[in-house]
mmCIF file of N, CA and C and ligand atoms in Angstrom:
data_model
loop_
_atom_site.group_PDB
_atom_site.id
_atom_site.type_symbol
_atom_site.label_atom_id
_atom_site.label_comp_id
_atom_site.label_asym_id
_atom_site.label_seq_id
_atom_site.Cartn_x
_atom_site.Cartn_y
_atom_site.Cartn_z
ATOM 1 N N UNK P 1 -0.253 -33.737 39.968
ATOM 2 C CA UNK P 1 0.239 -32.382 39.834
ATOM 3 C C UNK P 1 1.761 -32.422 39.849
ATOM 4 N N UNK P 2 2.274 -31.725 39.315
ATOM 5 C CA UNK P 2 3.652 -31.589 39.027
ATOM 6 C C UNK P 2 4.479 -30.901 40.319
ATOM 7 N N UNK P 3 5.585 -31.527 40.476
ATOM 8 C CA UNK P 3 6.203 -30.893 41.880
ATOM 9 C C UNK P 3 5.892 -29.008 41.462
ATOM 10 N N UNK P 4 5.832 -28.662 42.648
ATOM 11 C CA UNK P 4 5.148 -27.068 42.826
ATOM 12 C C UNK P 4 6.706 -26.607 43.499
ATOM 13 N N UNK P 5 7.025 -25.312 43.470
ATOM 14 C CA UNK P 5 7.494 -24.634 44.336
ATOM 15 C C UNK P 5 8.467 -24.487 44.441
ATOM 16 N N UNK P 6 8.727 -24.270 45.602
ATOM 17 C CA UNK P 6 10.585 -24.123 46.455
ATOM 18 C C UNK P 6 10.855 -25.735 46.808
ATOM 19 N N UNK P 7 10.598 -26.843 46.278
ATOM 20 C CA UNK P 7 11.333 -27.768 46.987
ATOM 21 C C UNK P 7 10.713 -27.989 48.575
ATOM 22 N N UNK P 8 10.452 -27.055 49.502
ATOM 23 C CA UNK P 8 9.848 -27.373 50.295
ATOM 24 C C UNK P 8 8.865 -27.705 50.685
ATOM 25 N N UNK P 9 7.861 -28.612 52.170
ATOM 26 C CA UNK P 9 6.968 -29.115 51.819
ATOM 27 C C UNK P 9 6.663 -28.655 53.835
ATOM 28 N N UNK P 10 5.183 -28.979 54.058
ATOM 29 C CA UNK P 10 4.633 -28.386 55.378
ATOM 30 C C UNK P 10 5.742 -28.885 56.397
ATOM 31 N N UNK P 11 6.853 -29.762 56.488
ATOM 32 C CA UNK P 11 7.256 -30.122 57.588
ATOM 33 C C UNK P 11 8.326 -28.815 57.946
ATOM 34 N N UNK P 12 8.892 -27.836 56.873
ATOM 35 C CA UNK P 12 9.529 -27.280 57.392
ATOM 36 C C UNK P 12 8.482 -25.321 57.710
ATOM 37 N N UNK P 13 7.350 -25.917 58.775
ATOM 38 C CA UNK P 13 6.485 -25.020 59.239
ATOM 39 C C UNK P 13 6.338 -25.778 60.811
ATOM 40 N N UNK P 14 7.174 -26.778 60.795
ATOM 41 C CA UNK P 14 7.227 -27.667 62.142
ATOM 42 C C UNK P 14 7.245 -26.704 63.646
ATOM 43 N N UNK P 15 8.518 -25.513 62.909
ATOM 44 C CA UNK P 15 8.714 -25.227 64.538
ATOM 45 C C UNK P 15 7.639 -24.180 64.650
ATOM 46 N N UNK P 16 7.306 -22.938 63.774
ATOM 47 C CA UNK P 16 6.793 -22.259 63.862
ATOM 48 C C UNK P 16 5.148 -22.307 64.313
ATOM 49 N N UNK P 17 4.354 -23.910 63.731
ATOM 50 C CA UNK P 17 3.442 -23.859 64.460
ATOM 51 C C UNK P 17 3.840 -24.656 65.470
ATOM 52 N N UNK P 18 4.552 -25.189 66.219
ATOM 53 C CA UNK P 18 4.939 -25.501 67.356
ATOM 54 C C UNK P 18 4.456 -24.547 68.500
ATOM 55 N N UNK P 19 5.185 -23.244 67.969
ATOM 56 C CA UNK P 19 4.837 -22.225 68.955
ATOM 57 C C UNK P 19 3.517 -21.818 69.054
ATOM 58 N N UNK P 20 2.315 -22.045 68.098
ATOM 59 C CA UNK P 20 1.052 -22.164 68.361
ATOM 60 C C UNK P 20 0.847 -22.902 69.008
ATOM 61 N N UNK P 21 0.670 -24.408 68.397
ATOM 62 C CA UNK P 21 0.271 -25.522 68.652
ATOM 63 C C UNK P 21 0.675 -26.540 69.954
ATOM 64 N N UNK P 22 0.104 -27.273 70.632
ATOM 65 C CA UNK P 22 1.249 -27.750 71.473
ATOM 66 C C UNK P 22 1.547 -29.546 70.931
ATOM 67 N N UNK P 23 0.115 -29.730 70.040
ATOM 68 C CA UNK P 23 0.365 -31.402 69.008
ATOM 69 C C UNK P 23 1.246 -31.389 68.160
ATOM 70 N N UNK P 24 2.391 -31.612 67.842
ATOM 71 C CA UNK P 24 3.220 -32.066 66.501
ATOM 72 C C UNK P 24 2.341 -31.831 65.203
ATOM 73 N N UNK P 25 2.150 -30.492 64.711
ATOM 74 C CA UNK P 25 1.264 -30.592 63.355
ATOM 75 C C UNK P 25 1.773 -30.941 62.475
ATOM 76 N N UNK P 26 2.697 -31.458 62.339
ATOM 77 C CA UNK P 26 3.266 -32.321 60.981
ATOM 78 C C UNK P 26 2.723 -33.908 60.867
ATOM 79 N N UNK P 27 1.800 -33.696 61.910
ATOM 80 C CA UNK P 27 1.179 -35.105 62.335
ATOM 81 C C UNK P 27 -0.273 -35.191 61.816
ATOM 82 N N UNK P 28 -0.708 -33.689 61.382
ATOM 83 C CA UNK P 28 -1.785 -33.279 61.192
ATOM 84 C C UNK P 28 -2.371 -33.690 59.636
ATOM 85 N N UNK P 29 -3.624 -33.933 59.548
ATOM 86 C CA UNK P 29 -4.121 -33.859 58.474
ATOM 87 C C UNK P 29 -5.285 -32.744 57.748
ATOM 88 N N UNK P 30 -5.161 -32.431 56.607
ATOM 89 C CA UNK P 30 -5.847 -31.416 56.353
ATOM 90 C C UNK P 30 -6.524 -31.523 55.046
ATOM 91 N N UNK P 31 -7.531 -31.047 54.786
ATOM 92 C CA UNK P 31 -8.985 -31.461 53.400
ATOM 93 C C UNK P 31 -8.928 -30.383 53.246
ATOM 94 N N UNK P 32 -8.635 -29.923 51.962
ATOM 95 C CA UNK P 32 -8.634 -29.134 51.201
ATOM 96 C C UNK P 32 -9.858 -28.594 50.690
ATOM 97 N N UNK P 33 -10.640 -27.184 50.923
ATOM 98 C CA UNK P 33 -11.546 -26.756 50.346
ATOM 99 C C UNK P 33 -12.010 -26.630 49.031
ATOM 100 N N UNK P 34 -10.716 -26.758 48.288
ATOM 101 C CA UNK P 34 -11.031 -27.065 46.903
ATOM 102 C C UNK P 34 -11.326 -27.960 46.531
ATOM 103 N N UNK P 35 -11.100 -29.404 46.642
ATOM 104 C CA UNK P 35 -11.138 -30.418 45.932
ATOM 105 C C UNK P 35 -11.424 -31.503 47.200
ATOM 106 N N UNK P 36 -11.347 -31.354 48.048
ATOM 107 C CA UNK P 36 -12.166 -31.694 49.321
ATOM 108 C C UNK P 36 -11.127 -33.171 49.920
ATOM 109 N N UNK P 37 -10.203 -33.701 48.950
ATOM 110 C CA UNK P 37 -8.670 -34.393 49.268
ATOM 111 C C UNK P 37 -8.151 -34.240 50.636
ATOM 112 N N UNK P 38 -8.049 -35.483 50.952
ATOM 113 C CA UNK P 38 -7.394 -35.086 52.169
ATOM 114 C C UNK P 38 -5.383 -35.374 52.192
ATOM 115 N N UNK P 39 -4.795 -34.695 53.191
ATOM 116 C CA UNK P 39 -3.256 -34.631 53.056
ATOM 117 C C UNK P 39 -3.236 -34.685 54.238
ATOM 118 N N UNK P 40 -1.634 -35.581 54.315
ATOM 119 C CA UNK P 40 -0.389 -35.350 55.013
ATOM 120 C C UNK P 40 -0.060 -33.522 55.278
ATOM 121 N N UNK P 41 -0.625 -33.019 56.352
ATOM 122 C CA UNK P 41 -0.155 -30.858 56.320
ATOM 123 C C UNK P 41 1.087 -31.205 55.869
ATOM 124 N N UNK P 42 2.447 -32.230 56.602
ATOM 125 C CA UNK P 42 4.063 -32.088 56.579
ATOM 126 C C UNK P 42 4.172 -33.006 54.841
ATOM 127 N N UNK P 43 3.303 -33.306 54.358
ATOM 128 C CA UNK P 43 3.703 -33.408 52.640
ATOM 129 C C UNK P 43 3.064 -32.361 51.616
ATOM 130 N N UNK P 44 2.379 -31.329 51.970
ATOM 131 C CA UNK P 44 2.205 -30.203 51.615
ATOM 132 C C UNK P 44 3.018 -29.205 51.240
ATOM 133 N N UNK P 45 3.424 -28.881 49.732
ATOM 134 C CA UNK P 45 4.419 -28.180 49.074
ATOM 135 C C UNK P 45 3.871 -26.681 49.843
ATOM 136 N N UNK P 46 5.569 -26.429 50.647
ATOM 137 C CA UNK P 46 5.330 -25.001 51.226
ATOM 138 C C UNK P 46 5.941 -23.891 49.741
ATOM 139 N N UNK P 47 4.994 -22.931 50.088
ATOM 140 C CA UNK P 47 5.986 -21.379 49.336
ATOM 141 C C UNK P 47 6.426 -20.535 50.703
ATOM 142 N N UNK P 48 7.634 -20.475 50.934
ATOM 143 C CA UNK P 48 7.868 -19.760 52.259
ATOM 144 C C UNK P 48 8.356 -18.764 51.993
ATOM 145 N N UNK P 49 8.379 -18.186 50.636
ATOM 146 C CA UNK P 49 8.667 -16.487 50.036
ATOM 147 C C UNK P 49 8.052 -16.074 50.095
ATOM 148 N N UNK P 50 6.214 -16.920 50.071
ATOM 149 C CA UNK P 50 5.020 -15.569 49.396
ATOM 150 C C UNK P 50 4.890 -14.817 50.844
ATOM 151 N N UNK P 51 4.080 -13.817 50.795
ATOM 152 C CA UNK P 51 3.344 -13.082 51.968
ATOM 153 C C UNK P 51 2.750 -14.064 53.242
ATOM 154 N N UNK P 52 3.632 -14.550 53.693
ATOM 155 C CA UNK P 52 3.947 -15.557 55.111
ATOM 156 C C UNK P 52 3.954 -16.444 54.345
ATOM 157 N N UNK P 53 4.284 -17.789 55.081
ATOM 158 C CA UNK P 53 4.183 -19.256 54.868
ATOM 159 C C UNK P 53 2.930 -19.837 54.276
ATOM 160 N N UNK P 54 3.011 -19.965 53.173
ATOM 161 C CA UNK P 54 1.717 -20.390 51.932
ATOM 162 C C UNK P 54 2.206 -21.968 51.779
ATOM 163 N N UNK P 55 1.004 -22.935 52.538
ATOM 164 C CA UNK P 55 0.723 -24.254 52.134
ATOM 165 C C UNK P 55 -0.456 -24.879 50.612
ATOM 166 N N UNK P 56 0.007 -25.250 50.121
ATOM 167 C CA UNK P 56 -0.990 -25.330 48.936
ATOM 168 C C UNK P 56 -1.357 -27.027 48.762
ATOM 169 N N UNK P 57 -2.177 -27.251 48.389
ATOM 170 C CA UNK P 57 -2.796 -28.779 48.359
ATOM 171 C C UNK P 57 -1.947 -29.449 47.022
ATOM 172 N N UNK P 58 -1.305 -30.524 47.547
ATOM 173 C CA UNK P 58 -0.636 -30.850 46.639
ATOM 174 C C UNK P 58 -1.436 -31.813 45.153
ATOM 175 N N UNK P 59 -2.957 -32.226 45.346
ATOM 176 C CA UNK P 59 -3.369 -32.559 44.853
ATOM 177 C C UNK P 59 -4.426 -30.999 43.505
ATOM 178 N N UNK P 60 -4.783 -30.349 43.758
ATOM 179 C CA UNK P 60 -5.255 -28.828 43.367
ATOM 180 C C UNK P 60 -4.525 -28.130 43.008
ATOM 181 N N UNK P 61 -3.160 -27.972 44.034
ATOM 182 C CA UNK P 61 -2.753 -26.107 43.621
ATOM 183 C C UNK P 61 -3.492 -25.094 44.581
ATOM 184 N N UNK P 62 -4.360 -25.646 45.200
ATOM 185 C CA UNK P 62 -5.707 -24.410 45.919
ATOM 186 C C UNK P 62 -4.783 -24.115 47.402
ATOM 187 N N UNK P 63 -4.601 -22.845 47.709
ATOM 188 C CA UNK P 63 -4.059 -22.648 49.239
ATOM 189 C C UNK P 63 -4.740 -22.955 50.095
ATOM 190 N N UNK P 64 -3.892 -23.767 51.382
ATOM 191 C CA UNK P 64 -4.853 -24.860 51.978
ATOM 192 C C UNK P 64 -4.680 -23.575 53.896
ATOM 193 N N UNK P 65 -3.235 -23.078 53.606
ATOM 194 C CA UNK P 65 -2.831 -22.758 54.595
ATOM 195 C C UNK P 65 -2.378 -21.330 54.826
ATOM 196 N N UNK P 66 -1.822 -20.368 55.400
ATOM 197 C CA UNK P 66 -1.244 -19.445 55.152
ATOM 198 C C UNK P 66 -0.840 -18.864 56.361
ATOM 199 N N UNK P 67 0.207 -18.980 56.979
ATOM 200 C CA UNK P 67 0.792 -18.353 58.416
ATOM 201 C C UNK P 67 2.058 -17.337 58.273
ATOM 202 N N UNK P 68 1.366 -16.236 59.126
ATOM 203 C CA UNK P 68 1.659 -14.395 58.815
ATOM 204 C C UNK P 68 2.792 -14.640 60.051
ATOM 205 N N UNK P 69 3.849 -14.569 60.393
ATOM 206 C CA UNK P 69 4.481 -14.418 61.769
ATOM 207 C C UNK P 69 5.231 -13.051 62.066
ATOM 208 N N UNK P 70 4.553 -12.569 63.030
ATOM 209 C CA UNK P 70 5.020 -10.928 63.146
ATOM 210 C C UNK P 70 5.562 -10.793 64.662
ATOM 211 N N UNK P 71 6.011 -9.987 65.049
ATOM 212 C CA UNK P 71 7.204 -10.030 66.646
ATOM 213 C C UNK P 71 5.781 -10.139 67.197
ATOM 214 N N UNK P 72 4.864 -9.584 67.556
ATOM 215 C CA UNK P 72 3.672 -9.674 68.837
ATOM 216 C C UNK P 72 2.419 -10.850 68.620
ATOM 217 N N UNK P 73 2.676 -11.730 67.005
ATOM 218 C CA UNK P 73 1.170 -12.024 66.657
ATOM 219 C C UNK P 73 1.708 -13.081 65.959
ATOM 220 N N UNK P 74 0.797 -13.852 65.939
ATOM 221 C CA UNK P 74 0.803 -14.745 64.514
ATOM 222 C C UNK P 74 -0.678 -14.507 63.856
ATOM 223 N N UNK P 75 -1.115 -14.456 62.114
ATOM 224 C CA UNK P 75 -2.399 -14.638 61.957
ATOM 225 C C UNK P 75 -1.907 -16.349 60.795
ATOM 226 N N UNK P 76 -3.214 -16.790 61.391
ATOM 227 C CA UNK P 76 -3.336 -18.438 60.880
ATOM 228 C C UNK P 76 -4.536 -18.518 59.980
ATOM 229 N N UNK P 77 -4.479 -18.431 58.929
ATOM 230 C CA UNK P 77 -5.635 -18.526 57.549
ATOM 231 C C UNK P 77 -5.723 -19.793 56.816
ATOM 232 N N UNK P 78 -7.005 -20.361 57.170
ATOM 233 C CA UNK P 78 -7.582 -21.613 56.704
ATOM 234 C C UNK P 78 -8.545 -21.372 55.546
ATOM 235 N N UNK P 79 -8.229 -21.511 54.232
ATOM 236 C CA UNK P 79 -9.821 -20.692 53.253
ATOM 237 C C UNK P 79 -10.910 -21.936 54.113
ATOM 238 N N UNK P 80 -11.914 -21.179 53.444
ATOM 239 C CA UNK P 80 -13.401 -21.424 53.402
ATOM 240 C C UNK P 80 -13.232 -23.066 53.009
ATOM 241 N N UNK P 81 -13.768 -24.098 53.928
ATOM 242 C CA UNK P 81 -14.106 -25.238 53.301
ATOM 243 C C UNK P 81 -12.640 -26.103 53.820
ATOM 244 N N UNK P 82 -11.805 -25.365 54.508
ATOM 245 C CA UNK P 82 -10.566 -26.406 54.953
ATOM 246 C C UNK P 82 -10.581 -26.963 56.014
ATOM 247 N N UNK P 83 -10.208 -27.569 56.596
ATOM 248 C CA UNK P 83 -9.895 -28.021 57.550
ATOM 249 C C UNK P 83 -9.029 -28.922 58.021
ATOM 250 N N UNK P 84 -8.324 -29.238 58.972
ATOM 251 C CA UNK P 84 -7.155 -29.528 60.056
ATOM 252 C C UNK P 84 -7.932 -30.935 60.917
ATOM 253 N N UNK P 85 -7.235 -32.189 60.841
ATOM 254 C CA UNK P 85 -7.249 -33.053 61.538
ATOM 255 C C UNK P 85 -6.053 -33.463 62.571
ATOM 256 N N UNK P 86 -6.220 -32.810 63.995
ATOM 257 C CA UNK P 86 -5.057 -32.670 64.396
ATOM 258 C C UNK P 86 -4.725 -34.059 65.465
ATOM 259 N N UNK P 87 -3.766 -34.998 65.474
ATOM 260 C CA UNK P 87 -3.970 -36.110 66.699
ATOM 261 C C UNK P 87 -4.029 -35.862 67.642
ATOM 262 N N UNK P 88 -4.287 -36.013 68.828
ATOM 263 C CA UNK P 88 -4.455 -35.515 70.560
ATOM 264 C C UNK P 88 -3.402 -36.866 70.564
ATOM 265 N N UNK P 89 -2.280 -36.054 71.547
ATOM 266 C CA UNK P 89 -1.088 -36.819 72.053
ATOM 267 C C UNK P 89 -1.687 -37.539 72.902
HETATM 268 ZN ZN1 ZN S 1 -7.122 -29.543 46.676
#
């Protein structure tokens, strides 16, 4: 697939799920519901313009990720069929 995006890629979502997370998710791995590929989350071409922080599978194009950050909340959207391999420190 052809570089996607803004140039950016999941590592610069480092701090923000930080404040979720307490594992380094740039450490994380994630399988894509579309095409079932697994990734590097921190080599994952970010869009950090769309409607929150949009991770997309760099192998598909298919949105793998999507984090809403609002003053009281965060919402964290995984589609159907994704999933997160996270290391235990
Ligand atoms: Zn994919």
């Amino acid at each position: 697939m052809d570089e996607p995006g803004t140039g950016l890629d999941g590592n610069a979502l480092a701090g923000p799920l930080g404040l979720i997370f307490t594992p380094d998710m740039t450490t994380a791995a994630g399988r894509c519901g579309s095409c079932g590929r697994d990734g590097m989350l921190a080599r994952a071409p970010l869009y950090a313009d769309a409607p929150g922080a949009v991770l997309r599978c760099p192998f598909c194009g298919e949105v793998t990720l999507r984090l809403v950050t609002a003053p009281d909340r965060y919402w964290l959207d995984l589609p159907a069929g994704t999933s997160l391999m996270i290391p235990r420190g």
